[in-house]
Short mmCIF file of C-alpha atoms in Angstrom, two decimals:
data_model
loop_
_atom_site.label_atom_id
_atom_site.label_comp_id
_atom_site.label_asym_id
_atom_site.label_seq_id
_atom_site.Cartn_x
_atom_site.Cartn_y
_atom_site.Cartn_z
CA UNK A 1 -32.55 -94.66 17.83
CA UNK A 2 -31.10 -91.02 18.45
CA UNK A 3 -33.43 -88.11 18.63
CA UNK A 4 -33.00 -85.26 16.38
CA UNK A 5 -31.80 -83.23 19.15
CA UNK A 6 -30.63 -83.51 22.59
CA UNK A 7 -33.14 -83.64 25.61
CA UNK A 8 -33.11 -83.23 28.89
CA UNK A 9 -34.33 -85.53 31.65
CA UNK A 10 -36.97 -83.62 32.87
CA UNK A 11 -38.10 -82.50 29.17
CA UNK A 12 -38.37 -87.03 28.39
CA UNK A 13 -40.00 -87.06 32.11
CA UNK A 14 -42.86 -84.97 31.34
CA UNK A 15 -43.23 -86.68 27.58
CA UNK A 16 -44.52 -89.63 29.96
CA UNK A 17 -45.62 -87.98 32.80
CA UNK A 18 -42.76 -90.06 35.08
CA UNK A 19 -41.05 -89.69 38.30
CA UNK A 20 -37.64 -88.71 37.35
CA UNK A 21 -34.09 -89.71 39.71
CA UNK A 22 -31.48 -87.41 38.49
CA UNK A 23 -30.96 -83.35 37.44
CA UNK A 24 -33.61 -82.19 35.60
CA UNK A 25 -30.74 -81.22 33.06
CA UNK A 26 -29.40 -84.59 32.42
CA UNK A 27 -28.48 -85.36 28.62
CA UNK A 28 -30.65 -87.48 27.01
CA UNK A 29 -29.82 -88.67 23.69
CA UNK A 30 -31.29 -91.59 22.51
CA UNK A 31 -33.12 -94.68 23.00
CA UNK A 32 -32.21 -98.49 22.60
CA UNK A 33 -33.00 -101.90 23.39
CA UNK A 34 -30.34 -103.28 26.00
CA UNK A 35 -27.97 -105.12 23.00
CA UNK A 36 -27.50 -101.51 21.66
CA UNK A 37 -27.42 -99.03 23.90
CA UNK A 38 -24.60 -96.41 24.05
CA UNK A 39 -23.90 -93.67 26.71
CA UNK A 40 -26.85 -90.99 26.64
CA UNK A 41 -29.69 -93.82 25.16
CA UNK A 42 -32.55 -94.48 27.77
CA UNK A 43 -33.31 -98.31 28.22
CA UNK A 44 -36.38 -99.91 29.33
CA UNK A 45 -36.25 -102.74 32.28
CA UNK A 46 -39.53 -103.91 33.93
CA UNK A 47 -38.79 -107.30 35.74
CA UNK A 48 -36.18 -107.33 38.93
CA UNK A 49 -34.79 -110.79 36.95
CA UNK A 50 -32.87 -107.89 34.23
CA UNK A 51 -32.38 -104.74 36.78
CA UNK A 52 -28.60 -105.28 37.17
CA UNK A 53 -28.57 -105.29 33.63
CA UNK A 54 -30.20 -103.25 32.96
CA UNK A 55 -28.39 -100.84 35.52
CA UNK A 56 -24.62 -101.95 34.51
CA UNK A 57 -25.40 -101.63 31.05
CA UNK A 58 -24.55 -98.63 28.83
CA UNK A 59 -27.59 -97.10 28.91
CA UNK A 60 -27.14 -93.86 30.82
CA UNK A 61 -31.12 -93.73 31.71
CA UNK A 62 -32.63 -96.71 32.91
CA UNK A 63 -36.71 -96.40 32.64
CA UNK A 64 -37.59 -98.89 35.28
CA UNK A 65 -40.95 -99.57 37.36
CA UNK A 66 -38.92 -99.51 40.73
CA UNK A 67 -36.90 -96.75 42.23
CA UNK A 68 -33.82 -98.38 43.37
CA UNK A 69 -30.19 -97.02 43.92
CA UNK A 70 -29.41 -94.88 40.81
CA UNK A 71 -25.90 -95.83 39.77
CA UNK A 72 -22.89 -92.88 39.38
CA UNK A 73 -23.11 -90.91 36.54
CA UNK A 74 -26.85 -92.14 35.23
CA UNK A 75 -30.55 -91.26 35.81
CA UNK A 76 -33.82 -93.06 36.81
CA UNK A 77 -37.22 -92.88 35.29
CA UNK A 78 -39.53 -93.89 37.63
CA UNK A 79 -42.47 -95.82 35.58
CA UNK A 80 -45.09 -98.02 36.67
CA UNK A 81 -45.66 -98.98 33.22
CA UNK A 82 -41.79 -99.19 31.44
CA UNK A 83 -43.14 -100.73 28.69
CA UNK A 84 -45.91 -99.08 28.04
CA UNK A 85 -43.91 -95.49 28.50
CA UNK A 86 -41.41 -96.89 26.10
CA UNK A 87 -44.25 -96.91 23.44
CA UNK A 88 -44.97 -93.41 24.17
CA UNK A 89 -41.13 -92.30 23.77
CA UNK A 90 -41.23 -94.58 20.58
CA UNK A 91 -44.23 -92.60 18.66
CA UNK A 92 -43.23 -89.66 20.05
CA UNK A 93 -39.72 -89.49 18.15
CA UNK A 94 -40.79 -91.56 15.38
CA UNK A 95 -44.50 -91.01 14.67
CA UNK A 96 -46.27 -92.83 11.92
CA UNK A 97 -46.67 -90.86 8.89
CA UNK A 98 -49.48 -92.06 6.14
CA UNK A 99 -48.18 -92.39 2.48
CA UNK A 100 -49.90 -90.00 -0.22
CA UNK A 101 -48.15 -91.71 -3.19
CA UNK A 102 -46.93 -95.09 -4.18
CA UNK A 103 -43.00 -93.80 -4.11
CA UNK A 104 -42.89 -91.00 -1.43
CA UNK A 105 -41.41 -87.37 -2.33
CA UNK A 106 -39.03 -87.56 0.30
CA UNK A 107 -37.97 -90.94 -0.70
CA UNK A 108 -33.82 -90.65 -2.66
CA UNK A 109 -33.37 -92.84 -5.51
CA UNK A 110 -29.90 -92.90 -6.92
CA UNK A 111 -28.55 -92.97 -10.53
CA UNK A 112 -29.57 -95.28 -12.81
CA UNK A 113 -31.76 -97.38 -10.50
CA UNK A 114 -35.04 -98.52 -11.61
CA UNK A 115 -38.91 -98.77 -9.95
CA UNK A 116 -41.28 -101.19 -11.45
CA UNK A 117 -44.53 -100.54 -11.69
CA UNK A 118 -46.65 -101.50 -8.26
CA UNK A 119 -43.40 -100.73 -6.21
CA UNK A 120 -44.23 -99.57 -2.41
CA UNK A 121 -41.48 -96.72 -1.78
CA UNK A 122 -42.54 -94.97 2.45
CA UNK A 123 -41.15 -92.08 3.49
CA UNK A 124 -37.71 -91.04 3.32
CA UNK A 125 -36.86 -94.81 1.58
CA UNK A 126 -33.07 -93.97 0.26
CA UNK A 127 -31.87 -96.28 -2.73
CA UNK A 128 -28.30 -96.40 -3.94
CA UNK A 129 -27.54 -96.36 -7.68
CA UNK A 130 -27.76 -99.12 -10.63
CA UNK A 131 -30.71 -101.12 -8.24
CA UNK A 132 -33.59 -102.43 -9.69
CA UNK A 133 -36.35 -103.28 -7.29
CA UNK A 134 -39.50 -105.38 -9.08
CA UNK A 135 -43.12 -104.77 -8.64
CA UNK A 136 -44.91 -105.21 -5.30
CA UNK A 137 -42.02 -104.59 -3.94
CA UNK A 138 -42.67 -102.69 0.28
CA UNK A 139 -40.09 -100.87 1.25
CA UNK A 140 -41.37 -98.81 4.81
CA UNK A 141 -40.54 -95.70 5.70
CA UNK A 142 -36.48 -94.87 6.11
CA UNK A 143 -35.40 -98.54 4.83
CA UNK A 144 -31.52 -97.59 3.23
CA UNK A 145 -30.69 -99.43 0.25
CA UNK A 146 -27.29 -99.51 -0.93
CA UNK A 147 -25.77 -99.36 -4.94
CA UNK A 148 -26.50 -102.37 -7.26
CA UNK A 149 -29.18 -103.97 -5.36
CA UNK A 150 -31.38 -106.04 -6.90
CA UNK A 151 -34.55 -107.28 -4.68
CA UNK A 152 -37.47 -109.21 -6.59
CA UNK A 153 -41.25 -108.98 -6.11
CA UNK A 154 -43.35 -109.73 -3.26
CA UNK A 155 -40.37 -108.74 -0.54
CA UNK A 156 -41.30 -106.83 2.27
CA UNK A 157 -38.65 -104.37 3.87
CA UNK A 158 -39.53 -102.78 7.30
CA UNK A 159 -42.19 -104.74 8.34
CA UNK A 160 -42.48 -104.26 12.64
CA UNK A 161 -40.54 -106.83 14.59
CA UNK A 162 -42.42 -109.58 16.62
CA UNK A 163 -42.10 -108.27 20.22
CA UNK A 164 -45.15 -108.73 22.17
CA UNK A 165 -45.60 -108.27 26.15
CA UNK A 166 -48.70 -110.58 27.50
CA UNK A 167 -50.88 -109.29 29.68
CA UNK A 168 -54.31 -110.16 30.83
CA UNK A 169 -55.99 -109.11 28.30
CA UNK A 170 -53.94 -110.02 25.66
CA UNK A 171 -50.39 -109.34 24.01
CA UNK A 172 -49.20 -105.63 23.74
CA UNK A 173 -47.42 -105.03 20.97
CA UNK A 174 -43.77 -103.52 21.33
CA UNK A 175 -43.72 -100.74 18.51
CA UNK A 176 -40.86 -100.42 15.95
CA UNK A 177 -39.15 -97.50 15.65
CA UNK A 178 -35.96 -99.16 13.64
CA UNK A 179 -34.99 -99.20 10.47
CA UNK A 180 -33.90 -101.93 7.60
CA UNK A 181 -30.09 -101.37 6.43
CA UNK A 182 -29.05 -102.97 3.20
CA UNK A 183 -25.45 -102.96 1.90
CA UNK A 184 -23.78 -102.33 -1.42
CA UNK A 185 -24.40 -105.65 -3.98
CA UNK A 186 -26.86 -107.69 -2.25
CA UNK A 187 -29.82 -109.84 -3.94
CA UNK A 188 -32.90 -110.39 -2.30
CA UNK A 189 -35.39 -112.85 -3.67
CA UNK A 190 -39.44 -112.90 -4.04
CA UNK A 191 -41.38 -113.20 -1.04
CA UNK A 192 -38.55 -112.27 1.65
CA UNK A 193 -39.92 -110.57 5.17
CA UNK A 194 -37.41 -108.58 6.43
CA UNK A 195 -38.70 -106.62 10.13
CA UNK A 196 -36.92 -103.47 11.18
CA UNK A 197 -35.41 -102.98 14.67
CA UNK A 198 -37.36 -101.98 17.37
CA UNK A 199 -35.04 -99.00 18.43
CA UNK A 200 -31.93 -99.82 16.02
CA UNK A 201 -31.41 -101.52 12.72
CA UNK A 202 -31.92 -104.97 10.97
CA UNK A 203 -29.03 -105.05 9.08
CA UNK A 204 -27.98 -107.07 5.70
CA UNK A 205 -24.18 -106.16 4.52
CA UNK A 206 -22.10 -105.93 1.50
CA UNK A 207 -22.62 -108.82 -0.69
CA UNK A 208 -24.74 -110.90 0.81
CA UNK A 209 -27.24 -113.01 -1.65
CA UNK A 210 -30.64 -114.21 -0.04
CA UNK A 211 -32.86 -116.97 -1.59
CA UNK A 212 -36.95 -116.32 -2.06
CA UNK A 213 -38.99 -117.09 0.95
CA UNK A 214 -36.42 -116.10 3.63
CA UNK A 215 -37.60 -114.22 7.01
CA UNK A 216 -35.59 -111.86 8.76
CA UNK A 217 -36.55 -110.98 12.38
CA UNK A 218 -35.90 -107.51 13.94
CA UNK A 219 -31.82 -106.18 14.79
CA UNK A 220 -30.79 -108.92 13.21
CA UNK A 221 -26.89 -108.61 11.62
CA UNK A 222 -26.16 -110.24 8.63
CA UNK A 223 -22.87 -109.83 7.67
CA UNK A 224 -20.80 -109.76 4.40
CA UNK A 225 -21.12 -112.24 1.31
CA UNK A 226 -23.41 -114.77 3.11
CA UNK A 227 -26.01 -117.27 1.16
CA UNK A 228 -29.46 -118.17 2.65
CA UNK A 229 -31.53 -120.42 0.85
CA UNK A 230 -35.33 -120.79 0.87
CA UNK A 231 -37.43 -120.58 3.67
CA UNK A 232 -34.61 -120.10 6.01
CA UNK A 233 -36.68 -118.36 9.31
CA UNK A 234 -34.13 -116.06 11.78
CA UNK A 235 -35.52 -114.84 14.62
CA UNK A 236 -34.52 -111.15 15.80
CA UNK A 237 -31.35 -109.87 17.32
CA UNK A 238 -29.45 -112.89 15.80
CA UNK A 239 -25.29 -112.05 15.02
CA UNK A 240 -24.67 -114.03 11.44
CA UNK A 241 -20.71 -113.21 10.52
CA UNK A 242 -19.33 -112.74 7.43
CA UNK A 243 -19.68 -115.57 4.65
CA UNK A 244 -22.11 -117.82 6.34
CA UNK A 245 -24.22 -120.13 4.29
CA UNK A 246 -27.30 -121.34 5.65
CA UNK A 247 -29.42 -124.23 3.19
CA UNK A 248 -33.22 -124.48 3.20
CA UNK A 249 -35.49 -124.25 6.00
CA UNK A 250 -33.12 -123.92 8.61
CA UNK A 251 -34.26 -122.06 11.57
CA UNK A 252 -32.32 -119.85 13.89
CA UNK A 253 -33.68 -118.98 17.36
CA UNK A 254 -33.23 -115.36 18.52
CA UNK A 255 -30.31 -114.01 20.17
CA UNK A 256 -27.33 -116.15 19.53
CA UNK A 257 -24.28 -115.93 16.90
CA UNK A 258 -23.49 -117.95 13.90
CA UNK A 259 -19.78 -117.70 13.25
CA UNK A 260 -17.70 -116.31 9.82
CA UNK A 261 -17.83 -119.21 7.26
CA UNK A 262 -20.08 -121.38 9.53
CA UNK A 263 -22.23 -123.63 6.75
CA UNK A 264 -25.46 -125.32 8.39
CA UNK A 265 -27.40 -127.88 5.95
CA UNK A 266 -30.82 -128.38 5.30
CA UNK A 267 -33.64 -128.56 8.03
CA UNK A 268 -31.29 -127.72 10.91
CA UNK A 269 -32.44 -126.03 13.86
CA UNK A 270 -29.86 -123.97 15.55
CA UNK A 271 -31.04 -123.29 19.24
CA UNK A 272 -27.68 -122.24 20.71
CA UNK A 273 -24.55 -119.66 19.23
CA UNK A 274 -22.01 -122.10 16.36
CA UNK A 275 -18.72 -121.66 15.93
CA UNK A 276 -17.58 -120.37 12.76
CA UNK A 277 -15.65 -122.70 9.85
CA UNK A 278 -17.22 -125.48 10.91
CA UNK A 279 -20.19 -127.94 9.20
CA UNK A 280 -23.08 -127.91 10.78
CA UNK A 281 -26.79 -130.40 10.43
CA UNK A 282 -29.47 -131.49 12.31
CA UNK A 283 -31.44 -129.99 15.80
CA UNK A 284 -30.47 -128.57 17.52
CA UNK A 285 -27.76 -128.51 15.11
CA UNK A 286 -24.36 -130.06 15.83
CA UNK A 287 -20.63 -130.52 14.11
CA UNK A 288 -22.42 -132.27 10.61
CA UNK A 289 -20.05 -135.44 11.20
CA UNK A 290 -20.68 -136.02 14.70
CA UNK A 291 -24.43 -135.73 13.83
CA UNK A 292 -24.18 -138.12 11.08
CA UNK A 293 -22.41 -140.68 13.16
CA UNK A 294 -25.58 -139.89 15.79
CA UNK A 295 -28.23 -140.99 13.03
CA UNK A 296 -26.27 -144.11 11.92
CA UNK A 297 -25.73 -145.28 15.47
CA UNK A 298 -30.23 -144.72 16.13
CA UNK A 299 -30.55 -146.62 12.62
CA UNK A 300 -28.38 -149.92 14.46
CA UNK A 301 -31.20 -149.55 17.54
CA UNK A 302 -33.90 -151.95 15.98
CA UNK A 303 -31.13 -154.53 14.68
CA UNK A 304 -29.86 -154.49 18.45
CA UNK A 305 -33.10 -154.75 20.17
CA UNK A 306 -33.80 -158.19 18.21
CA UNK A 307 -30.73 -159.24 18.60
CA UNK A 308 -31.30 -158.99 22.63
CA UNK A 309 -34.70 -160.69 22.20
CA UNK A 310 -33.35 -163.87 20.38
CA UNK A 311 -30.53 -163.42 23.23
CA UNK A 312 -33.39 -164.08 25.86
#
């Protein structure tokens, strides 16, 4: 997320009443979870396992909850809270803002693109031309749908990503301040859940075609002309190249990359990053022959064991 306009390190400092390690007239530009930072974003870090990170990432101002050796050329803000602070930086720049209509004023609808009635369009929602989005459609504040989009009722777009610190008292909720990014030609079916970044954007590209029931978790990258079936479940900041097909109720753990044409079948579970043009099945998913051979050779188990009982 960039702000509107640049700040200064001592102008973010006092926003959260921080220590500050650095001139007081040190660019600030932006924030970002670590996986997206660029030069002038401020990231958050708040356990010593992710300092170096943290640190070497980048992130030009690292909001951490030790003061430690500031590296050349960054800043420190000196928190004893980085996540909570974060929060605070988060509504700050992007402050909730209540609807007062069903489709907001400040939402842009292109040419030729039609609302059904019971549609959910936030604040400054922009839709491409020649979409049609059914009723009870959500789509949250500054979702960006592309031209000849066509998403059917029930989806949500925008929704806040699953991020949640535990403390004693209970979890603490990591607030969203992304967006949802939809390219040119996509289909989206009923029921989809599709969360917005926390700092960045969830992003589905050109082409793609996704089944009903399908959740999308937060900074996730879908890329270009990929099919997802029903009740596929991907977790956030998960890399899916270009024309990847993924079959029902496969689920995708958070973090990892699914390679360009990579097809995984039915009921997988994919816990670690797959290579692309390959076939993938089963869980943790693996190359869909190999796997195969796997479940024959477990289906031979009872015929063995009897065979070593008559043996003895």
């Amino acid at each position: 997320m960039k702000f509107p306009q640049k700040h200064t390190l001592k102008q973010i400092a006092t926003i959260i009443s921080s220590e500050f390690v650095g001139s007081p007239d040190f660019p600030v530009l932006g924030m970002n979870e670590i996986h997206v930072v660029t030069p002038g974003d401020i990231v958050f870090v708040d356990h010593p396992k992710y300092y170096d990170k943290a640190l070497e990432s980048d992130a030009t101002v690292v909001l951490i909850n030790k003061e430690v050796s500031c590296p050349e050329g960054k800043a420190l803000l000196i928190s004893d809270d980085p996540f909570r602070d974060f929060n605070k930086l988060t509504t700050y720049f992007k402050p909730f803002e209540k609807a007062v209509s069903i489709v907001a004023d400040t939402a842009k609808i292109g040419d030729n693109t039609v609302i059904q009635p019971g549609a959910f369009v936030g604040n400054n929602v922009v839709i491409g031309d020649n979409c049609l989005i059914h009723s009870n459609v959500s789509l949250y504040d500054n979702t960006i749908i592309g031209n000849n989009v066509t998403i059917h009722s029930g989806t949500v777009l925008g929704a806040d990503a699953f991020y949640y610190k535990k403390r004693p008292e209970g979890f603490d909720k990591l607030i969203s301040g992304g967006r949802v990014v939809v390219g040119d030609n996509v289909d989206l079916g009923s029921l989809c859940t599709i969360d917005r970044g926390v700092t960045g954007d969830t992003t589905i590209q050109e082409g793609t075609k996704i089944d009903n029931q399908v959740h999308i978790g937060h900074d996730t990258v879908i890329g270009k002309k990929c099919l997802i079936a029903s009740q596929v479940g991907i977790a956030g900041c998960v890399i899916i190249e270009d024309e990847v097909t993924l079959w029902g109720q496969v689920g995708v753990t958070s973090g990892i990359t699914i390679g360009t044409k990579a097809v995984v079948s039915a009921q997988s579970g994919i816990s670690k990053s797959l290579e692309g043009n390959k076939s993938y099945f089963g869980t943790p998913a693996d190359d869909f022959r190999k796997k195969y051979k796997e479940i024959a050779a477990i289906r031979q188990i009872p015929e063995i064991i009897e065979k070593l009982k008559n043996n003895e």
